[in-house]
Coordinates of C-alpha atoms in Angstrom, one line a residue:
M1 CA 0.0 0.0 0.0
L2 CA 2.8 2.4 0.9
V3 CA 4.8 1.6 -2.2
S4 CA 1.8 2.3 -4.4
Y5 CA 1.2 5.5 -2.5
L6 CA 4.8 6.6 -3.0
Q7 CA 4.7 5.8 -6.6
R8 CA 1.6 8.1 -7.0
T9 CA 3.3 10.9 -5.1
G10 CA 6.7 10.6 -6.6
G11 CA 8.6 9.2 -3.6
L12 CA 10.1 6.3 -5.7
R13 CA 10.7 8.1 -9.0
K14 CA 14.5 8.6 -8.5
L15 CA 15.6 5.0 -8.2
Q16 CA 12.9 2.6 -9.4
P17 CA 13.0 3.1 -13.2
V18 CA 16.8 2.4 -13.3
V19 CA 16.6 -0.8 -11.3
S20 CA 13.5 -2.0 -13.2
S21 CA 15.0 -1.5 -16.7
R22 CA 18.3 -3.2 -15.8
W23 CA 16.5 -6.1 -14.3
Q24 CA 14.5 -6.5 -17.5
Q25 CA 17.7 -6.4 -19.7
R26 CA 19.4 -9.0 -17.5
T27 CA 16.5 -11.5 -17.5
L28 CA 15.1 -11.0 -21.0
K29 CA 18.2 -10.3 -23.2
T30 CA 21.2 -12.3 -22.0
P31 CA 24.7 -11.5 -23.5
R32 CA 24.7 -14.9 -25.4
M33 CA 21.4 -14.1 -27.1
L34 CA 22.6 -10.7 -28.2
K35 CA 26.0 -11.7 -29.5
T36 CA 25.2 -15.0 -31.3
R37 CA 22.2 -13.9 -33.4
G38 CA 23.4 -13.4 -37.0
T39 CA 27.1 -13.6 -36.2
D40 CA 29.9 -16.1 -36.3
P41 CA 29.9 -18.2 -33.1
K42 CA 33.7 -18.1 -32.9
K43 CA 33.8 -14.3 -33.1
A44 CA 31.0 -14.1 -30.6
D45 CA 33.0 -16.3 -28.2
K46 CA 36.1 -14.0 -28.6
E47 CA 33.9 -10.9 -27.9
E48 CA 32.5 -12.6 -24.8
E49 CA 36.0 -13.2 -23.5
K50 CA 36.8 -9.5 -23.7
K51 CA 33.5 -8.6 -21.9
P52 CA 34.0 -7.8 -18.1
P53 CA 32.4 -10.3 -15.7
H54 CA 28.6 -9.8 -15.2
K55 CA 27.7 -7.8 -12.1
G56 CA 25.0 -8.9 -9.7
Y57 CA 21.9 -7.0 -8.8
F58 CA 23.2 -5.5 -5.6
D59 CA 26.5 -4.4 -7.3
E60 CA 24.4 -2.5 -9.9
L61 CA 22.2 -1.0 -7.2
R62 CA 25.2 0.1 -5.2
E63 CA 26.8 1.8 -8.3
T64 CA 23.5 3.5 -9.1
I65 CA 23.1 5.0 -5.6
S66 CA 26.8 6.0 -5.6
R67 CA 26.4 7.9 -9.0
W68 CA 23.2 9.6 -7.7
Q69 CA 24.9 10.7 -4.5
Q70 CA 27.9 11.9 -6.4
S71 CA 25.7 14.0 -8.8
T72 CA 23.9 15.5 -5.8
L73 CA 27.3 16.4 -4.2
N74 CA 28.5 17.9 -7.4
T75 CA 25.4 20.0 -7.7
Q76 CA 25.7 21.2 -4.1
D77 CA 29.4 22.1 -4.7
A78 CA 28.7 24.0 -7.9
D79 CA 29.1 27.8 -7.9
P80 CA 25.9 29.4 -6.6
K81 CA 24.0 31.7 -8.9
K82 CA 24.4 35.4 -8.3
V83 CA 21.5 37.8 -8.3
D84 CA 22.3 41.6 -8.3
G85 CA 25.9 40.8 -7.5
K86 CA 24.9 38.7 -4.4
E87 CA 25.0 35.0 -4.0
E88 CA 21.5 33.4 -4.1
E89 CA 20.7 31.6 -0.9
R90 CA 20.1 27.9 -1.6
P91 CA 17.6 26.3 0.8
P92 CA 18.9 23.3 2.6
R93 CA 18.3 20.0 0.9
K94 CA 15.7 17.8 2.5
G95 CA 16.4 14.1 3.1
Y96 CA 14.3 11.3 1.8
F97 CA 12.5 10.6 5.0
E98 CA 11.8 14.3 5.6
E99 CA 10.1 14.4 2.2
L100 CA 8.2 11.3 3.0
R101 CA 7.0 12.7 6.3
E102 CA 5.8 15.9 4.5
I103 CA 3.8 13.7 2.0
M104 CA 2.2 11.6 4.7
L105 CA 1.2 14.8 6.6
M106 CA -0.4 16.5 3.7
P107 CA -3.9 17.7 4.7
L108 CA -7.0 16.0 3.4
T109 CA -8.7 19.3 2.7
S110 CA -7.8 22.6 1.3
A111 CA -9.2 24.4 4.4
D112 CA -6.8 26.0 6.8
P113 CA -6.1 23.3 9.5
N114 CA -4.9 26.0 11.9
I115 CA -8.4 27.5 12.3
P116 CA -9.4 26.7 15.9
T117 CA -12.3 24.3 16.4
K118 CA -15.0 24.1 19.0
R119 CA -16.0 20.8 20.7
V120 CA -19.8 20.5 20.4
T121 CA -22.5 17.9 21.0
A122 CA -25.7 17.1 19.0
K123 CA -27.8 18.8 21.7
Y124 CA -25.7 22.0 21.4
C125 CA -26.1 21.9 17.6
A126 CA -29.9 21.5 17.8
Q127 CA -30.0 24.6 20.0
K128 CA -27.5 26.8 18.2
F129 CA -27.4 25.9 14.5
T130 CA -29.9 26.1 11.6
A131 CA -27.3 24.8 9.1
P132 CA -24.6 22.1 9.5
P133 CA -21.7 23.6 11.6
R134 CA -18.1 24.1 10.5
N135 CA -14.8 24.3 12.3
V136 CA -16.1 21.9 15.1
T137 CA -15.3 18.6 16.5
M138 CA -17.7 16.1 18.0
L139 CA -18.0 12.4 19.0
S140 CA -19.0 10.1 16.1
S141 CA -22.3 9.5 17.8
D142 CA -23.0 13.2 18.1
F143 CA -22.2 13.6 14.4
I144 CA -24.7 10.8 13.5
D145 CA -27.3 12.2 15.9
D146 CA -27.0 15.7 14.5
S147 CA -27.2 14.3 10.9
L148 CA -30.4 12.4 11.6
Y149 CA -32.3 14.3 14.3
N150 CA -31.3 18.0 14.1
P151 CA -34.7 19.9 14.0
A152 CA -33.5 22.3 11.4
Y153 CA -31.6 20.1 8.9
G154 CA -31.7 16.5 10.2
Y155 CA -32.7 13.7 7.9
F156 CA -35.9 12.9 9.8
S157 CA -36.8 16.5 9.9
K158 CA -36.1 17.3 6.3
Q159 CA -35.9 14.2 4.0
A160 CA -37.6 11.1 5.4
L161 CA -41.1 10.1 4.4
I162 CA -42.7 6.7 5.2
F163 CA -44.4 4.8 2.5
S164 CA -48.1 4.5 3.5
L165 CA -51.4 3.9 1.7
R166 CA -54.8 4.9 3.0
E167 CA -56.0 1.3 2.9
G168 CA -54.1 -2.0 3.3
Y169 CA -53.5 -4.5 0.5
D170 CA -56.0 -7.3 -0.3
F171 CA -53.4 -10.0 -0.6
S172 CA -55.9 -12.6 -1.9
S173 CA -56.1 -10.5 -5.1
F174 CA -52.5 -11.1 -6.0
R175 CA -51.4 -14.2 -8.0
D176 CA -48.2 -14.5 -5.9
S177 CA -45.5 -12.5 -4.1
S178 CA -43.9 -11.3 -7.3
A179 CA -47.2 -9.8 -8.5
F180 CA -47.6 -8.1 -5.1
M181 CA -44.0 -6.7 -5.4
D182 CA -44.7 -5.3 -8.9
V183 CA -47.8 -3.4 -7.7
M184 CA -46.1 -2.1 -4.6
G185 CA -43.1 -1.0 -6.6
D186 CA -45.2 0.9 -9.1
Q187 CA -47.0 2.7 -6.2
Y188 CA -43.8 3.4 -4.5
K189 CA -42.3 5.1 -7.6
E190 CA -45.5 7.0 -8.2
I191 CA -45.6 8.4 -4.7
E192 CA -42.0 9.3 -4.9
R193 CA -42.4 11.0 -8.3
E194 CA -45.3 13.1 -7.0
L195 CA -43.4 14.2 -3.9
D196 CA -40.4 15.3 -6.1
D197 CA -42.7 17.3 -8.4
V198 CA -44.6 19.0 -5.6
R199 CA -41.6 19.8 -3.4
G200 CA -39.0 20.4 -6.1
I201 CA -36.4 18.3 -4.3
T202 CA -35.7 14.6 -4.0
R203 CA -37.4 13.2 -0.9
Q204 CA -36.5 9.8 0.5
L205 CA -39.3 7.4 0.9
W206 CA -38.9 4.2 3.0
H207 CA -41.2 1.4 4.0
T208 CA -41.8 -0.7 7.1
S209 CA -43.5 -4.0 7.9
T210 CA -46.2 -2.1 9.8
E211 CA -47.2 -0.1 6.7
I212 CA -46.9 -2.8 4.1
F213 CA -48.8 -5.5 6.0
K214 CA -51.3 -3.2 7.8
P215 CA -53.3 -3.9 9.8
W216 CA -52.3 -7.5 10.2
Y217 CA -48.7 -6.9 11.3
G218 CA -49.9 -4.5 14.0
Y219 CA -52.6 -6.9 15.0
A220 CA -50.0 -9.6 15.5
I221 CA -48.1 -7.3 17.9
A222 CA -51.3 -6.4 19.7
K223 CA -52.2 -10.1 20.1
H224 CA -48.9 -10.8 21.7
I225 CA -49.4 -7.8 24.1
A226 CA -53.0 -8.9 25.0
E227 CA -52.0 -12.6 25.6
Q228 CA -49.0 -11.6 27.7
Y229 CA -51.0 -9.1 29.7
M230 CA -53.8 -11.6 30.4
A231 CA -51.3 -14.3 31.4
D232 CA -49.6 -11.9 33.9
R233 CA -53.0 -11.0 35.4
K234 CA -53.9 -14.7 35.7
A235 CA -50.5 -15.4 37.4
N236 CA -51.1 -12.5 39.8
V237 CA -47.9 -10.8 38.6
H238 CA -49.9 -7.5 38.8
D239 CA -53.4 -6.1 38.6
D240 CA -52.6 -2.9 36.8
P241 CA -54.5 -1.7 33.7
L242 CA -52.9 -2.2 30.3
V243 CA -50.4 0.6 29.7
V244 CA -48.4 0.7 26.4
Y245 CA -45.5 3.0 25.5
E246 CA -44.6 3.0 21.9
V247 CA -41.2 4.7 21.0
G248 CA -40.7 6.1 17.5
G249 CA -44.2 5.6 16.1
G250 CA -43.6 6.7 12.5
N251 CA -46.9 7.7 10.9
G252 CA -48.9 6.4 13.9
T253 CA -50.1 3.3 12.0
L254 CA -49.0 0.8 14.6
M255 CA -50.6 2.8 17.4
M256 CA -54.0 2.7 15.6
N257 CA -53.7 -1.0 14.8
I258 CA -52.9 -2.0 18.4
L259 CA -55.7 0.2 19.8
D260 CA -58.2 -1.1 17.2
Y261 CA -57.3 -4.8 17.9
I262 CA -57.6 -4.4 21.7
R263 CA -60.9 -2.5 21.4
N264 CA -62.4 -5.2 19.1
N265 CA -61.1 -8.3 20.9
E266 CA -60.6 -7.3 24.5
P267 CA -63.2 -4.5 25.2
A268 CA -62.9 -4.9 29.0
V269 CA -59.1 -4.4 28.8
Y270 CA -59.5 -1.5 26.4
S271 CA -61.9 0.4 28.7
Q272 CA -59.0 1.0 31.1
M273 CA -56.1 1.0 28.6
E274 CA -53.6 3.8 28.2
Y275 CA -51.4 4.3 25.1
R276 CA -48.5 6.7 25.0
L277 CA -46.5 7.4 21.8
V278 CA -43.1 8.9 22.4
E279 CA -41.7 10.6 19.3
I280 CA -38.6 12.7 18.9
S281 CA -39.4 14.1 15.5
P282 CA -41.8 17.1 15.6
K283 CA -42.9 16.4 12.0
L284 CA -43.8 12.8 12.7
A285 CA -45.5 13.7 15.9
R286 CA -47.8 16.0 14.0
Q287 CA -48.5 13.3 11.5
Q288 CA -49.4 10.9 14.3
L289 CA -51.8 13.5 15.8
I290 CA -53.4 14.0 12.3
K291 CA -53.8 10.3 11.7
H292 CA -55.4 9.8 15.1
G293 CA -57.8 12.7 14.6
S294 CA -58.7 11.7 11.1
N295 CA -59.5 8.1 12.1
N296 CA -63.2 6.9 12.0
F297 CA -62.9 6.3 15.7
V298 CA -60.8 8.6 17.9
H299 CA -59.1 6.7 20.8
A300 CA -59.4 9.0 23.8
N301 CA -56.9 6.9 25.7
A302 CA -54.0 7.7 23.3
K303 CA -51.5 10.5 23.7
V304 CA -48.5 11.6 21.6
I305 CA -45.5 12.9 23.5
N306 CA -43.0 14.9 21.4
Q307 CA -39.8 14.0 23.3
S308 CA -36.7 11.9 23.0
I309 CA -36.9 8.7 25.0
L310 CA -33.3 9.2 26.0
D311 CA -34.3 12.4 27.9
W312 CA -37.1 10.6 29.7
S313 CA -37.2 11.4 33.5
T314 CA -40.7 10.4 34.7
L315 CA -41.0 7.2 36.7
E316 CA -43.6 4.7 35.5
S317 CA -44.2 2.5 38.5
R318 CA -47.0 0.5 36.9
A319 CA -46.6 -2.7 34.9
C320 CA -46.4 -1.7 31.2
F321 CA -45.3 -2.7 27.7
V322 CA -42.6 -0.8 25.7
V323 CA -42.9 -1.3 22.0
A324 CA -40.3 -0.1 19.5
M325 CA -40.4 -1.2 15.9
E326 CA -37.3 -0.3 13.7
L327 CA -36.1 2.1 16.4
L328 CA -32.8 0.5 17.3
D329 CA -31.4 0.8 13.7
N330 CA -31.5 4.6 13.8
F331 CA -30.0 5.0 17.2
P332 CA -26.6 6.7 16.8
H333 CA -23.5 4.6 17.4
D334 CA -20.0 5.6 18.6
V335 CA -16.9 4.6 16.8
V336 CA -13.9 2.9 18.6
R337 CA -10.6 1.5 17.5
Y338 CA -8.3 -0.6 19.5
D339 CA -4.5 -0.4 20.0
Y340 CA -2.9 -3.5 18.5
D341 CA -0.4 -3.9 21.3
T342 CA -2.4 -3.2 24.4
G343 CA -6.0 -3.6 23.2
E344 CA -6.9 -0.2 24.7
P345 CA -9.9 1.4 23.0
Y346 CA -9.8 4.8 21.4
Q347 CA -13.0 6.9 20.8
G348 CA -13.7 8.3 17.3
I349 CA -13.9 12.1 16.8
V350 CA -15.2 13.8 13.7
R351 CA -13.6 17.1 12.7
V352 CA -15.6 19.4 10.4
Y353 CA -13.4 21.8 8.4
D354 CA -14.2 25.2 7.1
D355 CA -15.0 23.8 3.7
S356 CA -17.3 21.2 5.2
E357 CA -14.8 18.4 4.6
Y358 CA -14.7 15.7 7.3
E359 CA -11.8 13.9 9.0
D360 CA -11.9 11.2 11.7
N361 CA -9.4 11.3 14.6
Y362 CA -9.0 9.1 17.7
E363 CA -8.3 9.8 21.3
P364 CA -8.3 7.8 24.6
V365 CA -11.8 7.0 25.8
T366 CA -13.1 9.8 28.0
D367 CA -16.8 9.7 27.2
P368 CA -18.7 8.1 30.2
T369 CA -21.3 6.4 28.0
I370 CA -18.6 4.6 25.9
R371 CA -16.7 3.6 29.0
S372 CA -19.9 2.4 30.7
Y373 CA -21.0 0.4 27.6
L374 CA -17.6 -1.4 27.2
A375 CA -17.5 -2.3 30.9
A376 CA -21.1 -3.5 30.9
R377 CA -20.6 -5.6 27.7
K378 CA -17.5 -7.2 29.3
Q379 CA -19.5 -8.1 32.4
A380 CA -22.8 -9.0 30.7
A381 CA -21.4 -11.0 27.9
P382 CA -17.9 -12.2 28.9
E383 CA -18.0 -14.8 26.0
Y384 CA -18.3 -12.0 23.4
K385 CA -15.1 -11.1 21.6
T386 CA -15.2 -8.1 19.3
P387 CA -14.2 -9.1 15.7
A388 CA -12.3 -5.8 15.5
L389 CA -9.6 -7.0 17.9
P390 CA -7.8 -10.1 16.6
S391 CA -6.4 -12.9 18.7
D392 CA -3.1 -12.4 20.6
L393 CA -1.2 -14.7 18.2
H394 CA -2.6 -12.8 15.2
R395 CA -1.5 -9.5 16.7
R396 CA 2.0 -10.8 17.5
L397 CA 2.5 -12.0 14.0
R398 CA 1.2 -8.8 12.5
R399 CA 3.7 -6.7 14.5
Q400 CA 6.5 -8.5 12.7
L401 CA 5.3 -7.1 9.3
P402 CA 6.8 -3.9 8.0
L403 CA 4.6 -0.8 8.2
A404 CA 1.9 -2.7 10.1
P405 CA -0.9 -0.4 11.5
N406 CA -0.9 0.3 15.2
M407 CA -4.7 0.4 15.4
T408 CA -7.5 -2.1 14.4
K409 CA -10.3 -1.5 12.0
I410 CA -13.2 0.5 13.4
E411 CA -16.1 -0.9 15.4
F412 CA -19.5 0.8 15.7
I413 CA -20.9 0.3 19.3
P414 CA -24.6 0.9 20.1
T415 CA -24.1 3.5 22.9
H416 CA -27.5 5.2 22.4
A417 CA -29.3 1.8 22.4
F418 CA -27.4 1.1 25.7
R419 CA -28.7 4.4 27.0
F420 CA -32.2 3.3 26.0
L421 CA -31.9 0.2 28.0
Q422 CA -30.7 2.2 31.0
V423 CA -33.8 4.4 30.7
L424 CA -36.0 1.3 30.6
G425 CA -34.3 -0.2 33.7
K426 CA -34.5 3.1 35.7
F427 CA -37.8 4.7 34.7
F428 CA -39.8 1.6 33.6
P429 CA -38.8 -1.0 36.1
R430 CA -41.8 -3.3 35.6
H431 CA -42.0 -3.2 31.8
R432 CA -42.1 -5.9 29.2
A433 CA -40.3 -5.1 25.9
V434 CA -41.3 -5.8 22.3
L435 CA -38.4 -4.7 20.2
G436 CA -38.2 -5.5 16.5
D437 CA -35.4 -4.5 14.0
F438 CA -32.8 -5.6 11.4
Y439 CA -30.1 -8.0 12.5
M440 CA -28.4 -8.0 9.1
L441 CA -28.1 -5.4 6.3
P442 CA -26.6 -5.3 2.8
D443 CA -24.3 -2.6 1.4
T444 CA -22.9 -1.6 4.8
V445 CA -19.8 0.6 5.2
P446 CA -16.9 -1.7 4.2
G447 CA -14.0 -2.6 6.6
A448 CA -15.8 -2.1 9.9
V449 CA -17.6 -4.1 12.6
D450 CA -21.4 -3.7 12.9
A451 CA -21.2 -1.0 10.2
P452 CA -24.2 1.0 9.1
V453 CA -25.9 1.5 5.7
V454 CA -25.4 5.1 4.6
Q455 CA -27.5 5.9 1.6
T456 CA -29.5 8.5 -0.3
R457 CA -31.7 8.5 -3.4
L458 CA -30.6 10.2 -6.6
K459 CA -33.1 10.4 -9.5
G460 CA -35.0 7.4 -8.1
T461 CA -31.9 5.3 -7.5
M462 CA -30.6 4.3 -4.1
V463 CA -26.9 5.3 -3.7
P464 CA -25.0 3.6 -0.9
C465 CA -21.9 5.3 0.6
D466 CA -18.7 3.9 2.0
T467 CA -18.4 6.3 5.0
Y468 CA -20.7 7.7 7.7
M469 CA -19.1 11.1 7.4
V470 CA -21.5 12.7 4.9
R471 CA -23.4 15.9 4.7
P472 CA -26.0 16.0 7.5
G473 CA -29.6 15.8 6.6
W474 CA -29.3 14.2 3.1
F475 CA -28.4 10.6 4.0
D476 CA -30.2 7.9 6.0
I477 CA -27.8 6.1 8.4
F478 CA -29.1 2.9 10.0
F479 CA -27.4 0.0 11.7
P480 CA -27.9 -3.7 12.1
T481 CA -28.5 -5.0 15.7
N482 CA -26.7 -7.9 17.3
F483 CA -29.8 -9.3 19.0
E484 CA -28.0 -12.0 20.9
L485 CA -25.6 -9.4 22.4
L486 CA -28.6 -7.1 23.0
R487 CA -30.4 -9.8 25.0
S488 CA -27.4 -10.2 27.3
M489 CA -27.1 -6.4 27.7
Y490 CA -30.9 -6.2 28.3
N491 CA -31.0 -8.9 31.0
A492 CA -28.0 -7.3 32.8
T493 CA -29.5 -3.8 32.6
C494 CA -33.2 -4.2 32.9
R495 CA -33.7 -7.5 34.6
A496 CA -32.3 -7.1 38.0
P497 CA -33.0 -9.9 40.5
A498 CA -35.9 -8.0 41.9
S499 CA -37.6 -7.8 38.4
T500 CA -37.0 -11.5 37.9
A501 CA -38.5 -12.4 41.3
A502 CA -41.5 -10.3 40.4
G503 CA -42.3 -12.7 37.6
L504 CA -41.2 -10.6 34.6
G505 CA -38.7 -13.1 33.5
R506 CA -35.7 -12.7 31.1
A507 CA -35.7 -11.7 27.5
R508 CA -35.8 -14.1 24.5
V509 CA -35.0 -13.6 20.8
C510 CA -36.9 -14.9 17.8
T511 CA -37.1 -14.2 14.1
Q512 CA -39.9 -12.1 12.6
A513 CA -41.1 -15.2 10.7
E514 CA -41.4 -17.1 14.0
F515 CA -43.2 -14.2 15.6
V516 CA -45.9 -13.8 12.9
K517 CA -46.3 -17.6 12.8
Q518 CA -47.2 -17.6 16.5
Y519 CA -49.3 -14.4 16.6
G520 CA -50.3 -13.4 13.1
D521 CA -53.3 -14.3 11.1
L522 CA -51.5 -15.6 8.0
S523 CA -54.6 -16.3 6.1
K524 CA -55.0 -12.5 5.7
T525 CA -51.6 -12.1 4.0
A526 CA -51.6 -15.1 1.7
T527 CA -51.6 -14.8 -2.0
R528 CA -53.6 -17.1 -4.4
S529 CA -50.5 -19.3 -5.0
G530 CA -50.1 -19.9 -1.2
E531 CA -47.0 -17.6 -0.9
N532 CA -47.2 -15.3 2.1
P533 CA -45.3 -12.0 1.9
M534 CA -45.6 -11.3 5.7
L535 CA -44.0 -14.6 6.4
E536 CA -41.4 -14.4 3.6
F537 CA -40.4 -10.8 3.5
Y538 CA -38.1 -9.1 6.0
G539 CA -36.1 -12.2 6.7
N540 CA -33.4 -10.1 8.2
N541 CA -35.6 -9.0 11.1
K542 CA -35.7 -10.3 14.7
F543 CA -37.6 -9.6 17.8
L544 CA -36.5 -9.2 21.4
L545 CA -39.4 -10.1 23.8
S546 CA -39.4 -9.9 27.6

């Protein structure tokens, strides 16, 4: 890698062409071949006797370096030029390694690196800036948070729209899953085209299981909640009314589906039920209120709270359910790298230059959330070994290689998801969780552990990026979730011995297909061929249930 870099920058131009050409002459055109072709063999033998002995590779290399050094000395010893009768001052000649160091330290941007920067957080940017800031540094998680959730220019405030139709699909009208996909794809393009024409800019439209399979997907979640609630009441775990907190409700579709199902199937439970939807995006919170008000039946027991769940500070002492569908993937992550020799982690910092170029730097871990997460992970899941840090043997062998890096590849760690678990454990001590999200994603940022997908739409085409350091507000950034690790972290954070003794139990993980098989009405989402999109699609989703 370094050799190719030096070739591009000129660091090997002085010596390499000479060595390369002589090697080719020695291997491809030997003296015997040159002298015997078209000549008398006897004369050729006499000429070869007069030829000096052939020099080896290192002899030729030594002579080449000697000639180059001698020419340099002769140049330095030559008479200096005179300007206006005075000798021109010649700058001191730089050595090879000095030139190499200058090349390696060349800035990645044309902006002045000496301009002082201010250390900021996402919360500070939300309060102070109406456009992406410059000449600042921030944690990687703050940069992602600001890119997605800033109220003035964040992705969810500016670009994101959720694919939603007024009525759900009649799956029995489709021949098979391919026919359903064709119809949905055409509708998707039409809605996207209309949005671009009306608003004059490219909007990014994305879809969820809740919207595509409504109301049946929401009904499956509602059935799980109702059955678990009735089982807890029967086992005398509690006698509280049904209380549901949904976090990140999108368009409000899941809220309406759950409330409708409980009203129609468990009217006695519904009469005392409370539903709270916690939404960080003001735009989505307004959409949820509009959908609730425009419904044929207004649920008086529902309330929308425009607030980040990470800022929650009110104790809910009653037994409750916390529902979050496709929330974990958009929680900002922090970036860490590890020292190859010691294994010590370093936290990632994003520097934003004056020309809006970005650069990542690393410093010893000082952020309390990063430190707490790494300590909790080590205690909750001692068997987990980060793929970013190779084995001791691998690291020892790697240190023997020339120009080996001193830090590992980057790892994205779910610090905000960890804060979410801490909020659940502290302020919702008697909750049961229903969390669904992606455990695997294609086209993630290459060369990193648990890397996100960073993408935008350009003229109707989805364009993935190979870095998370992109212009805030124009790119969706979402992560896969390691559900097995999440389960260990959840049990350690939210299921203290007191909770387990109270009959709440520990968390379990299942696939989305397993979940809808148990709780969904699959006859409502089956096509005429027998294929079932709700069962077959979103095969990269899992659930955590507690």
